[in-house]
Tab-separated table of C-alpha atoms in Angstrom:
chain	number	residue	atom	x	y	z
X	1	MET	CA	29.779	-2.554	-5.337
X	2	SER	CA	26.243	-3.883	-3.416
X	3	ASP	CA	23.195	-3.001	-5.419
X	4	PHE	CA	21.315	-3.108	-2.249
X	5	ARG	CA	20.821	0.345	-0.856
X	6	GLU	CA	19.751	-0.453	2.874
X	7	ASP	CA	19.947	3.066	3.889
X	8	VAL	CA	17.548	4.254	1.322
X	9	TYR	CA	14.963	1.202	0.930
X	10	LYS	CA	14.462	0.291	4.633
X	11	PRO	CA	11.242	0.823	5.859
X	12	TYR	CA	10.333	3.930	8.127
X	13	ASP	CA	7.997	4.885	10.921
X	14	GLU	CA	5.989	8.127	10.342
X	15	GLY	CA	3.834	8.581	13.412
X	16	LYS	CA	1.711	5.218	13.305
X	17	SER	CA	1.935	4.334	9.937
X	18	LYS	CA	4.803	2.695	8.387
X	19	PHE	CA	5.977	2.164	4.460
X	20	ILE	CA	5.663	-1.748	3.734
X	21	TYR	CA	7.126	-2.934	0.916
X	22	ILE	CA	5.693	-5.264	-1.845
X	23	GLY	CA	8.340	-7.380	-3.277
X	24	GLN	CA	11.919	-7.477	-2.766
X	25	PRO	CA	12.804	-3.688	-1.624
X	26	ARG	CA	15.755	-3.621	-3.969
X	27	ILE	CA	16.925	-1.445	-6.659
X	28	SER	CA	19.593	-2.760	-9.332
X	29	LEU	CA	22.324	-0.751	-11.203
X	30	SER	CA	20.776	-2.346	-14.129
X	31	ASP	CA	17.360	-0.900	-13.331
X	32	THR	CA	15.591	-4.189	-14.027
X	33	GLU	CA	14.554	-5.497	-10.388
X	34	PHE	CA	11.030	-4.314	-8.959
X	35	TYR	CA	10.325	-2.805	-5.948
X	36	MET	CA	6.993	-1.074	-4.379
X	37	MET	CA	6.420	0.755	-1.006
X	38	TYR	CA	2.997	1.849	0.207
X	39	GLN	CA	1.589	3.332	3.328
X	40	VAL	CA	-2.145	3.603	4.160
X	41	LYS	CA	-3.212	6.365	6.352
X	42	GLN	CA	-6.874	6.875	7.902
X	43	ASP	CA	-8.951	10.130	7.914
X	44	ILE	CA	-12.713	10.246	8.972
X	45	ASP	CA	-13.726	9.612	5.585
X	46	LYS	CA	-10.928	8.211	3.772
X	47	LEU	CA	-8.114	6.035	3.356
X	48	THR	CA	-4.914	7.808	1.656
X	49	LEU	CA	-2.823	5.269	0.085
X	50	THR	CA	0.537	6.460	-0.593
X	51	ILE	CA	2.573	4.606	-3.142
X	52	ALA	CA	6.302	4.607	-4.186
X	53	GLU	CA	7.170	2.124	-7.144
X	54	SER	CA	10.117	1.373	-9.751
X	55	GLN	CA	7.756	0.311	-12.625
X	56	ALA	CA	4.471	0.830	-13.966
X	57	GLY	CA	2.124	-1.823	-13.362
X	58	ASN	CA	-1.142	-2.238	-11.504
X	59	ILE	CA	-2.411	-2.881	-7.934
X	60	VAL	CA	-5.801	-3.968	-6.693
X	61	PHE	CA	-6.924	-2.320	-2.969
X	62	LYS	CA	-9.933	-3.989	-1.539
X	63	VAL	CA	-11.673	-3.718	1.807
X	64	PHE	CA	-13.606	-6.354	3.461
X	65	ASN	CA	-15.677	-6.602	6.878
X	66	LEU	CA	-14.797	-9.320	9.196
X	67	LEU	CA	-17.169	-11.754	7.822
X	68	GLY	CA	-15.140	-11.606	4.560
X	69	GLN	CA	-17.502	-9.586	2.568
X	70	GLU	CA	-15.857	-7.425	0.043
X	71	LEU	CA	-16.950	-3.752	0.486
X	72	ILE	CA	-14.684	-1.780	-1.691
X	73	SER	CA	-12.144	-2.664	-4.435
X	74	SER	CA	-10.398	-0.254	-6.346
X	75	ASP	CA	-7.783	-0.890	-9.303
X	76	ILE	CA	-4.917	1.370	-9.403
X	77	ASN	CA	-2.631	1.779	-12.447
X	78	LEU	CA	0.849	2.556	-11.291
X	79	THR	CA	2.741	5.251	-13.260
X	80	GLY	CA	6.213	4.009	-12.040
X	81	LYS	CA	6.541	7.066	-9.769
X	82	TYR	CA	5.068	8.124	-6.331
X	83	GLN	CA	1.548	8.837	-6.216
X	84	VAL	CA	-1.554	9.515	-3.742
X	85	VAL	CA	-4.740	7.719	-3.957
X	86	ASN	CA	-7.410	8.342	-1.883
X	87	ILE	CA	-10.142	5.388	-1.145
X	88	ASP	CA	-13.692	6.577	-0.034
X	89	ILE	CA	-14.606	4.958	3.231
X	90	SER	CA	-17.598	7.737	4.268
X	91	LYS	CA	-20.169	4.813	3.592
X	92	LEU	CA	-18.613	2.368	5.903
X	93	ASN	CA	-20.467	1.909	9.460
X	94	SER	CA	-18.276	1.922	12.476
X	95	GLY	CA	-16.487	-1.386	13.021
X	96	THR	CA	-13.151	-3.303	11.959
X	97	TYR	CA	-12.331	-3.708	8.479
X	98	VAL	CA	-9.534	-5.569	6.848
X	99	TYR	CA	-7.637	-3.902	3.338
X	100	SER	CA	-5.561	-5.859	1.065
X	101	VAL	CA	-3.186	-4.627	-1.429
X	102	ILE	CA	-2.528	-7.141	-4.273
X	103	SER	CA	0.203	-6.586	-6.717
X	104	SER	CA	0.483	-7.745	-10.315
X	105	ASP	CA	2.544	-10.758	-9.457
X	106	LYS	CA	-0.511	-11.726	-7.137
X	107	GLU	CA	1.480	-10.961	-3.501
X	108	VAL	CA	-0.927	-10.190	-1.095
X	109	ASN	CA	-0.138	-7.649	1.735
X	110	THR	CA	-3.009	-7.098	4.241
X	111	GLY	CA	-3.958	-4.929	7.214
X	112	LYS	CA	-6.879	-3.617	9.392
X	113	PHE	CA	-8.498	-0.153	10.310
X	114	VAL	CA	-11.126	0.585	12.850
X	115	ILE	CA	-13.913	3.122	12.168
X	116	VAL	CA	-15.684	4.455	15.167
X	117	LYS	CA	-18.781	7.169	14.262
């Protein structure tokens, strides 16, 4: 019996956003392996970070301008369940920004978003 359920843990497309895996998207019968998926959706004044993970832990969500200056940093305490976190971006000016999601094992995933006011 395989411990990888590809039908359950495959990234899926929901409009323009996709769930992105941090670490191996695996689940073990012994429940010792870790997986985390996240999705970032942009609204007018906030980013909504939807997180699904198998274990409690911490991640850091950061927003940078294109000069590399850190503008927002948010430590997020994971509960080992599905959760939604809102990041306030209302004070950011029009422009292109880069975000980073840094897991507790220091794996970094990045993306970008654009604000037009």
